[in-house]
Coordinates of C-alpha atoms (C1' of nucleotides) in Angstrom, one line a residue:
Chain O
M1 CA -102.6 -46.3 -135.4
Y2 CA -105.2 -43.9 -136.5
D3 CA -103.5 -41.2 -138.5
E4 CA -99.9 -40.7 -137.6
G5 CA -97.8 -43.1 -135.7
V6 CA -99.1 -41.4 -132.5
N7 CA -101.3 -43.0 -129.9
T8 CA -99.3 -46.2 -129.8
R9 CA -98.2 -46.1 -126.2
P10 CA -100.5 -44.7 -123.5
A11 CA -98.6 -41.6 -122.7
A12 CA -95.4 -41.6 -124.6
G13 CA -94.1 -38.1 -124.5
L14 CA -97.0 -35.7 -124.3
A15 CA -94.6 -32.8 -124.8
E16 CA -93.4 -34.4 -128.0
R17 CA -96.8 -34.6 -129.4
K18 CA -97.5 -31.0 -128.6
R19 CA -94.3 -30.0 -130.4
Q20 CA -95.4 -32.0 -133.4
L21 CA -98.8 -30.3 -133.3
V22 CA -97.3 -26.9 -133.4
S23 CA -94.9 -27.9 -136.2
D24 CA -97.8 -29.3 -138.2
E25 CA -99.9 -26.3 -137.7
L26 CA -97.1 -24.0 -138.9
T27 CA -96.3 -26.1 -141.9
E28 CA -99.9 -26.3 -142.9
A29 CA -100.5 -22.6 -142.6
A30 CA -97.3 -21.8 -144.5
L31 CA -98.1 -24.2 -147.4
Q32 CA -101.7 -23.0 -147.6
L33 CA -100.7 -19.4 -147.8
M34 CA -97.8 -19.9 -150.2
A35 CA -99.8 -22.1 -152.6
R36 CA -102.3 -19.2 -152.8
K37 CA -100.0 -16.1 -152.9
G38 CA -96.5 -17.5 -153.8
F39 CA -93.5 -17.9 -151.5
D40 CA -92.1 -14.4 -151.6
A41 CA -95.5 -12.7 -151.0
V42 CA -96.1 -14.5 -147.7
T43 CA -94.4 -13.1 -144.7
V44 CA -93.5 -15.0 -141.6
D45 CA -95.8 -12.7 -139.6
E46 CA -98.7 -13.9 -141.7
I47 CA -97.8 -17.5 -141.1
V48 CA -97.5 -17.2 -137.4
A49 CA -100.8 -15.2 -137.2
A50 CA -102.6 -18.0 -139.1
A51 CA -101.0 -20.6 -136.8
G52 CA -101.6 -18.7 -133.6
V53 CA -98.0 -18.6 -132.4
S54 CA -95.3 -15.9 -132.1
K55 CA -92.7 -15.2 -134.7
R56 CA -90.0 -16.2 -132.3
T57 CA -91.6 -19.6 -131.9
F58 CA -91.6 -20.1 -135.7
F59 CA -87.8 -19.7 -135.8
R60 CA -87.5 -22.2 -133.0
Y61 CA -89.0 -24.8 -135.2
F62 CA -87.6 -23.8 -138.6
A63 CA -84.2 -22.3 -139.3
S64 CA -85.5 -20.1 -142.1
K65 CA -88.6 -19.4 -144.1
E66 CA -87.4 -21.7 -146.8
D67 CA -87.0 -24.5 -144.2
V68 CA -90.7 -24.8 -143.5
V69 CA -91.2 -25.9 -147.1
V70 CA -88.0 -27.8 -147.8
Q71 CA -88.1 -29.7 -144.5
F72 CA -91.3 -31.2 -145.9
L73 CA -89.1 -33.1 -148.3
T74 CA -86.4 -34.1 -145.9
A75 CA -88.0 -37.6 -145.7
M76 CA -87.1 -38.1 -149.3
G77 CA -83.3 -37.8 -148.7
T78 CA -83.3 -40.2 -145.7
G79 CA -85.7 -42.4 -147.7
I80 CA -83.4 -42.8 -150.6
H81 CA -80.4 -43.4 -148.4
G82 CA -82.2 -45.9 -146.2
A83 CA -83.6 -47.8 -149.2
L84 CA -80.2 -48.1 -150.7
A85 CA -78.8 -49.5 -147.5
D86 CA -81.5 -52.1 -147.5
R87 CA -80.8 -53.4 -151.0
P88 CA -79.1 -56.8 -151.3
A89 CA -75.3 -56.7 -151.4
G90 CA -74.8 -58.4 -154.8
E91 CA -77.1 -56.1 -156.7
P92 CA -75.4 -53.9 -159.3
P93 CA -75.4 -50.1 -158.5
S94 CA -77.8 -49.2 -161.3
V95 CA -80.5 -51.5 -159.9
A96 CA -80.0 -50.7 -156.3
L97 CA -80.0 -47.0 -157.0
R98 CA -83.1 -47.2 -159.2
H99 CA -85.0 -48.9 -156.4
A100 CA -83.7 -46.5 -153.8
V101 CA -84.8 -43.5 -155.9
Q102 CA -88.1 -45.2 -156.6
V103 CA -89.1 -45.1 -152.9
P104 CA -89.7 -41.4 -152.3
L105 CA -91.2 -41.1 -155.8
A106 CA -93.8 -43.7 -155.0
E107 CA -94.7 -41.6 -152.0
C108 CA -95.3 -38.7 -154.4
A109 CA -97.6 -40.8 -156.6
G110 CA -99.5 -41.8 -153.5
H111 CA -100.3 -38.4 -152.0
S112 CA -100.2 -36.7 -155.3
E113 CA -102.5 -33.7 -154.7
R114 CA -100.6 -32.5 -151.7
T115 CA -97.1 -33.4 -152.7
L116 CA -97.6 -32.0 -156.2
R117 CA -98.4 -28.6 -154.7
V118 CA -95.3 -28.6 -152.6
V119 CA -93.0 -29.8 -155.4
R120 CA -94.4 -27.3 -157.8
L121 CA -93.8 -24.6 -155.2
I122 CA -90.2 -25.6 -154.7
L123 CA -89.3 -26.1 -158.4
R124 CA -90.8 -22.8 -159.4
T125 CA -89.4 -20.6 -156.5
P126 CA -85.7 -19.8 -157.0
A127 CA -85.0 -19.4 -153.3
L128 CA -86.6 -22.8 -152.5
L129 CA -85.0 -24.5 -155.4
A130 CA -81.6 -23.3 -154.3
R131 CA -82.2 -24.7 -150.7
F132 CA -83.5 -27.9 -152.1
L133 CA -80.4 -28.5 -154.3
E134 CA -78.1 -27.5 -151.5
R135 CA -79.7 -30.1 -149.3
Q136 CA -79.3 -32.7 -152.1
E137 CA -75.6 -32.2 -152.0
Q138 CA -75.7 -33.8 -148.6
W139 CA -77.8 -36.7 -150.0
R140 CA -75.1 -37.1 -152.6
E141 CA -72.4 -37.4 -150.0
D142 CA -74.4 -40.0 -148.1
L143 CA -75.3 -42.0 -151.2
A144 CA -71.7 -42.0 -152.4
A145 CA -70.6 -43.2 -148.9
E146 CA -73.1 -46.0 -149.0
L147 CA -72.0 -47.0 -152.5
A148 CA -68.5 -47.1 -151.3
R149 CA -69.5 -49.4 -148.4
R150 CA -71.4 -51.7 -150.8
E151 CA -68.9 -51.9 -153.6
G152 CA -65.6 -52.0 -151.8
S153 CA -62.7 -49.8 -152.9
G154 CA -61.1 -50.2 -156.3
A155 CA -58.8 -47.9 -158.2
E156 CA -61.0 -44.8 -158.7
A157 CA -63.7 -45.8 -156.3
G158 CA -64.1 -42.4 -154.8
L159 CA -64.6 -40.6 -158.1
H160 CA -66.8 -43.3 -159.5
D161 CA -69.1 -43.4 -156.4
R162 CA -69.6 -39.7 -156.4
L163 CA -70.4 -39.6 -160.1
A164 CA -72.9 -42.5 -159.7
A165 CA -74.6 -40.9 -156.8
G166 CA -74.8 -37.5 -158.6
T167 CA -76.1 -39.1 -161.8
A168 CA -78.8 -41.0 -159.9
L169 CA -79.9 -37.7 -158.3
V170 CA -80.0 -36.0 -161.7
A171 CA -82.4 -38.8 -162.8
F172 CA -84.4 -38.2 -159.7
N173 CA -84.6 -34.5 -160.3
T174 CA -85.5 -34.9 -163.9
V175 CA -88.3 -37.3 -163.1
L176 CA -89.5 -34.9 -160.4
R177 CA -89.6 -32.1 -162.9
S178 CA -91.3 -34.1 -165.6
W179 CA -93.9 -35.3 -163.1
C180 CA -94.5 -31.7 -161.9
D181 CA -94.6 -30.1 -165.3
G182 CA -97.1 -32.7 -166.5
D183 CA -99.2 -31.8 -163.4
G184 CA -98.9 -35.4 -162.1
A185 CA -100.2 -37.0 -165.2
E186 CA -97.1 -39.0 -165.9
D187 CA -96.3 -42.0 -163.8
P188 CA -93.1 -41.4 -161.8
A189 CA -92.3 -45.1 -161.7
A190 CA -92.3 -45.4 -165.5
L191 CA -90.3 -42.2 -165.9
T192 CA -87.7 -43.5 -163.5
D193 CA -87.4 -46.7 -165.4
R194 CA -86.9 -44.9 -168.6
A195 CA -84.3 -42.5 -167.0
F196 CA -82.3 -45.4 -165.5
A197 CA -82.3 -47.3 -168.8
V198 CA -80.3 -44.3 -170.1
I199 CA -77.9 -43.8 -167.3
A200 CA -77.4 -47.4 -166.1
P201 CA -74.3 -48.0 -168.2
A202 CA -72.5 -45.2 -166.4
L203 CA -73.5 -46.4 -163.0
D204 CA -72.3 -50.0 -163.6
A205 CA -69.2 -48.9 -165.5
S206 CA -66.1 -50.9 -164.7
G207 CA -62.9 -49.4 -163.5
R208 CA -63.3 -49.4 -159.7
Chain J
M1 CA -55.5 1.0 -162.4
Y2 CA -54.0 -0.1 -165.8
D3 CA -54.6 -3.7 -164.8
E4 CA -57.7 -4.9 -166.5
G5 CA -58.2 -5.2 -170.3
V6 CA -59.4 -1.7 -170.5
N7 CA -57.7 1.0 -172.7
T8 CA -58.1 -1.0 -175.9
R9 CA -60.1 1.4 -178.0
P10 CA -59.6 5.2 -177.6
A11 CA -63.0 6.1 -176.1
A12 CA -65.4 3.3 -176.6
G13 CA -68.0 3.9 -174.0
L14 CA -66.6 5.9 -171.2
A15 CA -69.6 5.4 -169.0
E16 CA -69.3 1.6 -169.5
R17 CA -65.8 1.6 -168.3
K18 CA -66.7 3.6 -165.3
R19 CA -69.4 1.1 -164.4
Q20 CA -67.0 -1.7 -164.9
L21 CA -64.5 0.0 -162.6
V22 CA -67.0 0.3 -159.8
S23 CA -68.1 -3.3 -160.2
D24 CA -64.5 -4.5 -160.1
E25 CA -63.8 -2.5 -157.0
L26 CA -66.8 -4.0 -155.2
T27 CA -66.0 -7.5 -156.3
E28 CA -62.5 -7.1 -155.2
A29 CA -63.3 -5.7 -151.8
A30 CA -66.0 -8.4 -151.2
L31 CA -63.7 -11.3 -152.1
Q32 CA -60.8 -9.9 -150.1
L33 CA -63.0 -9.5 -146.9
M34 CA -64.7 -12.8 -147.3
A35 CA -61.6 -14.8 -147.9
R36 CA -60.4 -13.4 -144.6
K37 CA -63.5 -13.4 -142.4
G38 CA -65.9 -15.8 -144.1
F39 CA -69.0 -15.0 -146.1
D40 CA -71.5 -14.6 -143.2
A41 CA -69.2 -12.5 -141.1
V42 CA -68.8 -9.8 -143.8
T43 CA -71.6 -7.3 -144.0
V44 CA -72.6 -5.3 -147.1
D45 CA -71.8 -2.1 -145.1
E46 CA -68.2 -3.3 -144.7
I47 CA -67.9 -4.0 -148.4
V48 CA -69.2 -0.7 -149.5
A49 CA -67.0 1.1 -147.0
A50 CA -64.0 -0.6 -148.4
A51 CA -65.0 0.2 -151.9
G52 CA -66.0 3.7 -151.1
V53 CA -69.5 3.7 -152.4
S54 CA -72.9 3.6 -150.8
K55 CA -75.0 0.6 -149.9
R56 CA -77.6 1.6 -152.4
T57 CA -75.1 1.5 -155.2
F58 CA -74.0 -2.0 -154.2
F59 CA -77.5 -3.3 -154.8
R60 CA -77.6 -1.5 -158.1
Y61 CA -74.7 -3.7 -159.3
F62 CA -75.5 -6.9 -157.5
A63 CA -78.9 -8.4 -156.8
S64 CA -77.8 -9.9 -153.5
K65 CA -74.8 -10.4 -151.3
E66 CA -74.4 -13.9 -152.8
D67 CA -74.4 -12.4 -156.3
V68 CA -71.1 -10.6 -155.9
V69 CA -69.4 -14.0 -155.5
V70 CA -71.5 -16.2 -157.7
Q71 CA -71.5 -13.7 -160.6
F72 CA -67.8 -14.2 -160.6
L73 CA -68.5 -17.6 -162.0
T74 CA -71.2 -16.6 -164.5
A75 CA -68.6 -16.8 -167.3
M76 CA -68.3 -20.5 -166.7
G77 CA -71.9 -21.1 -167.6
T78 CA -71.9 -19.1 -170.8
G79 CA -68.5 -20.6 -171.5
I80 CA -69.7 -24.1 -171.4
H81 CA -72.8 -23.3 -173.5
G82 CA -70.8 -21.4 -176.1
A83 CA -68.1 -24.1 -176.3
L84 CA -70.8 -26.7 -176.9
A85 CA -72.3 -24.7 -179.7
D86 CA -68.9 -24.4 -181.3
R87 CA -68.2 -28.2 -181.4
P88 CA -68.5 -29.9 -184.8
A89 CA -72.0 -31.3 -185.6
G90 CA -71.0 -34.9 -186.1
E91 CA -69.3 -35.3 -182.7
P92 CA -70.9 -37.7 -180.3
P93 CA -72.4 -35.9 -177.2
S94 CA -69.8 -37.3 -174.8
V95 CA -67.0 -35.8 -176.7
A96 CA -68.7 -32.5 -177.3
L97 CA -69.7 -32.2 -173.7
R98 CA -66.3 -33.1 -172.4
H99 CA -64.7 -30.4 -174.4
A100 CA -67.3 -27.9 -173.5
V101 CA -66.8 -28.6 -169.8
Q102 CA -63.1 -28.5 -170.2
V103 CA -63.1 -24.8 -171.2
P104 CA -64.0 -23.1 -167.9
L105 CA -61.9 -25.7 -166.0
A106 CA -58.9 -24.7 -168.1
E107 CA -59.5 -21.2 -167.0
C108 CA -59.4 -22.4 -163.4
A109 CA -56.1 -24.1 -163.9
G110 CA -54.8 -20.9 -165.4
H111 CA -55.6 -18.3 -162.7
S112 CA -55.4 -21.0 -160.0
E113 CA -54.6 -18.9 -157.0
R114 CA -57.4 -16.4 -157.4
T115 CA -60.0 -18.9 -158.8
L116 CA -59.2 -21.4 -156.1
R117 CA -60.0 -18.9 -153.4
V118 CA -63.4 -18.1 -154.9
V119 CA -64.3 -21.8 -155.6
R120 CA -63.4 -22.7 -152.1
L121 CA -65.5 -19.9 -150.7
I122 CA -68.5 -21.1 -152.7
L123 CA -68.2 -24.8 -152.1
R124 CA -67.8 -24.3 -148.4
T125 CA -70.5 -21.7 -147.8
P126 CA -74.0 -23.2 -147.8
A127 CA -75.7 -20.0 -149.0
L128 CA -73.3 -19.6 -151.8
L129 CA -73.4 -23.2 -152.8
A130 CA -77.2 -23.0 -152.9
R131 CA -77.1 -20.0 -155.3
F132 CA -74.4 -21.6 -157.4
L133 CA -76.4 -24.8 -157.9
E134 CA -79.5 -22.8 -158.6
R135 CA -77.7 -21.0 -161.4
Q136 CA -76.6 -24.3 -162.7
E137 CA -80.2 -25.3 -163.3
Q138 CA -80.2 -22.7 -165.9
W139 CA -77.0 -23.9 -167.5
R140 CA -78.6 -27.4 -167.6
E141 CA -81.6 -26.1 -169.5
D142 CA -79.4 -24.3 -172.0
L143 CA -77.2 -27.3 -172.5
A144 CA -80.1 -29.6 -173.0
A145 CA -81.6 -27.2 -175.6
E146 CA -78.3 -27.1 -177.3
L147 CA -78.0 -30.9 -177.4
A148 CA -81.6 -31.1 -178.8
R149 CA -80.5 -28.7 -181.5
R150 CA -77.5 -30.8 -182.3
E151 CA -78.9 -34.2 -182.2
G152 CA -82.4 -33.8 -183.7
S153 CA -85.4 -35.2 -182.0
G154 CA -85.9 -38.9 -181.6
A155 CA -88.3 -40.9 -179.4
E156 CA -87.2 -39.8 -175.9
A157 CA -85.0 -36.9 -177.0
G158 CA -86.2 -34.5 -174.3
L159 CA -85.6 -36.9 -171.4
H160 CA -82.3 -38.0 -172.8
D161 CA -81.0 -34.5 -173.4
R162 CA -81.8 -33.3 -170.0
L163 CA -80.2 -36.4 -168.4
A164 CA -77.1 -35.9 -170.5
A165 CA -76.8 -32.2 -169.6
G166 CA -77.3 -32.9 -165.9
T167 CA -74.8 -35.8 -165.9
A168 CA -72.2 -33.6 -167.6
L169 CA -72.7 -31.0 -164.9
V170 CA -72.4 -33.6 -162.2
A171 CA -69.0 -34.4 -163.7
F172 CA -68.1 -30.7 -163.7
N173 CA -69.1 -30.3 -160.1
T174 CA -67.3 -33.4 -159.0
V175 CA -64.1 -32.3 -160.8
L176 CA -64.4 -28.8 -159.3
R177 CA -64.8 -30.3 -155.8
S178 CA -61.9 -32.6 -156.2
W179 CA -59.7 -29.8 -157.5
C180 CA -60.7 -27.6 -154.6
D181 CA -60.4 -30.2 -151.9
G182 CA -56.9 -31.0 -153.2
D183 CA -56.0 -27.3 -153.0
G184 CA -55.4 -27.2 -156.7
A185 CA -52.8 -29.9 -156.8
E186 CA -54.8 -32.2 -159.1
D187 CA -55.0 -31.3 -162.8
P188 CA -58.6 -30.4 -163.8
A189 CA -58.1 -31.7 -167.3
A190 CA -57.0 -35.1 -166.2
L191 CA -59.8 -35.3 -163.7
T192 CA -62.3 -34.4 -166.4
D193 CA -61.0 -37.1 -168.7
R194 CA -61.4 -39.7 -166.0
A195 CA -64.9 -38.6 -165.1
F196 CA -66.1 -38.6 -168.7
A197 CA -64.6 -42.0 -169.2
V198 CA -67.1 -43.2 -166.6
I199 CA -70.2 -41.3 -167.7
A200 CA -69.6 -41.4 -171.5
P201 CA -71.7 -44.5 -172.1
A202 CA -74.8 -42.8 -170.6
L203 CA -74.3 -39.7 -172.7
D204 CA -74.0 -41.5 -176.0
A205 CA -76.7 -44.1 -175.2
S206 CA -79.0 -45.0 -178.1
G207 CA -82.8 -44.7 -178.0
R208 CA -83.3 -41.2 -179.2
Chain I
dG1 C1' -101.5 -31.0 -102.1
dC2 C1' -96.9 -28.3 -102.5
dC3 C1' -92.9 -26.9 -104.5
dC4 C1' -89.1 -27.0 -107.7
dA5 C1' -86.9 -27.6 -112.0
dC6 C1' -87.3 -27.4 -116.8
dA7 C1' -89.0 -26.8 -121.3
dA8 C1' -91.8 -24.0 -124.3
dT9 C1' -93.5 -19.6 -125.3
dG10 C1' -94.0 -14.6 -126.1
dG11 C1' -92.4 -10.1 -126.3
dC12 C1' -88.9 -6.8 -127.4
dA13 C1' -85.0 -4.7 -129.1
dC14 C1' -81.6 -5.1 -132.5
dT15 C1' -78.8 -6.4 -136.6
dT16 C1' -78.7 -7.2 -141.5
dG17 C1' -80.3 -7.8 -146.2
dG18 C1' -82.8 -5.5 -149.6
dT19 C1' -86.1 -1.9 -151.9
dG20 C1' -88.5 2.7 -153.1
dT21 C1' -88.0 7.4 -153.4
dC22 C1' -86.1 11.7 -154.2
dA23 C1' -82.7 15.2 -154.6
dA24 C1' -78.1 16.3 -156.1
dC25 C1' -74.4 15.9 -159.4
dG26 C1' -72.0 15.6 -163.8
dA27 C1' -71.3 14.7 -168.7
dG28 C1' -72.7 15.7 -173.2
dG29 C1' -76.0 17.8 -176.9
dA30 C1' -79.0 21.1 -179.0
Chain T
dT1 C1' -76.3 28.4 -171.9
dC2 C1' -79.7 25.3 -170.7
dC3 C1' -81.7 20.8 -170.9
dT4 C1' -81.5 15.9 -170.4
dC5 C1' -80.3 11.6 -168.9
dG6 C1' -77.7 8.3 -166.2
dT7 C1' -75.3 7.6 -161.8
dT8 C1' -75.1 8.3 -157.2
dG9 C1' -76.0 9.1 -152.1
dA10 C1' -79.0 9.7 -148.3
dC11 C1' -83.0 8.4 -145.9
dA12 C1' -86.9 5.9 -144.7
dC13 C1' -88.8 1.5 -144.6
dC14 C1' -89.9 -3.6 -144.8
dA15 C1' -88.9 -8.3 -143.8
dA16 C1' -85.8 -12.1 -142.1
dG17 C1' -83.4 -13.7 -138.2
dT18 C1' -81.2 -13.6 -133.4
dG19 C1' -80.3 -12.7 -128.4
dC20 C1' -82.3 -11.9 -124.1
dC21 C1' -85.4 -12.2 -120.4
dA22 C1' -89.8 -12.6 -118.1
dT23 C1' -93.7 -15.7 -118.1
dT24 C1' -96.2 -19.8 -118.1
dG25 C1' -97.3 -24.1 -117.8
dT26 C1' -96.3 -29.2 -117.0
dG27 C1' -94.4 -32.9 -114.7
dG28 C1' -92.1 -35.1 -111.0
dG29 C1' -90.5 -35.8 -106.2
dC30 C1' -91.8 -35.2 -101.5

DNA sequence: GCCCACAATGGCACTTGGTGTCAACGAGGA
DNA sequence: TCCTCGTTGACACCAAGTGCCATTGTGGGC
């Protein structure tokens, strides 16, 4: 393991690695240009020129121009969901969700310089924000389903789980925005704790 | 067309009413076509052909193809904000927010057939959902500001207000989705009450 | 080493959303 | 009557995507 998880097996999918290389190259070029000129001012033609591939190839890797940025954060969604699934069964929802949300935010704090640039770009570009929020709707569905699995089904389980998942994501977004607006000065973990201190009573509310 | 609420004052802004007429015609044509063929399958050229204006005129009235649908719901945002501003000062946030959110949902229940079609279109079309959620970010800002004005500024007022506003909107969205998925059978008011019963403790949480 | 299948790519034409520009049109107002 | 201002339509144009097909490897079986 040098950089990525590559190079583990002798020749495990050479084609795979080539694809990954092209994808990385495109993402890098796109983020570089957009950080400098803004999302709207960068055309796909510029990106592919910088990356040395054709426009057609770009759209084979990314469904849209927004995708090349938002896909960068896809890991967050699967991260939250996976982390929630890994929490012990007895844990109250507020605690489990707090830890789940904590996971991708810790990533942020780690690679702050790079991540901060991307998050800033997303939160300040209407088109990107829109796509990001839309993707979160899917996260919300997944989280609600996972909560339902954990907590069993009571009277208003469906409504309650969807509200809990949504509220947790509101906390996530609020933390992300505070962190971004403060240029990374604030500690995401501390912000998350404070946010969940406020919303916890709603997440653990009885009436399931 | 003697349908709309026109014709109130003798000649108050003739040009205004002409503009309104064109806007209504376009909205009507768009919603009609999209309800039948789906959002993506309808082109702007079809819409303007049906409305009898030029494509250029369409984009003078609406910023994008999404806008013609989403603008239909703009009243909701201003409705919530206005209703919150009108609530008595002493009222706890959970009660004030519940009533504020109730207002546009009551509108839904009123003109259910028409509204239901639009809501369904938005919630089931990714591009429209994205725009809708993006617009809600603005609502969230406004609601948080209004809460700050109402409640004064304590220790973590900023964080708390933004969480409260976001959570209230999550409830709003959840109700809207339930109402839509149930084809309008469920009563929005009742759903709202149940949702707010769950989230109220978070909205009224101490620590300001 | 040879050939075949298959995946990735590039190029190109085409549709669609969206914008800038300009000329024409029509309702007042001096 | 003429002038002005707002609305409109027509046209050209740019950028985002998509469908299609020819080309180019690259790897595997023989």
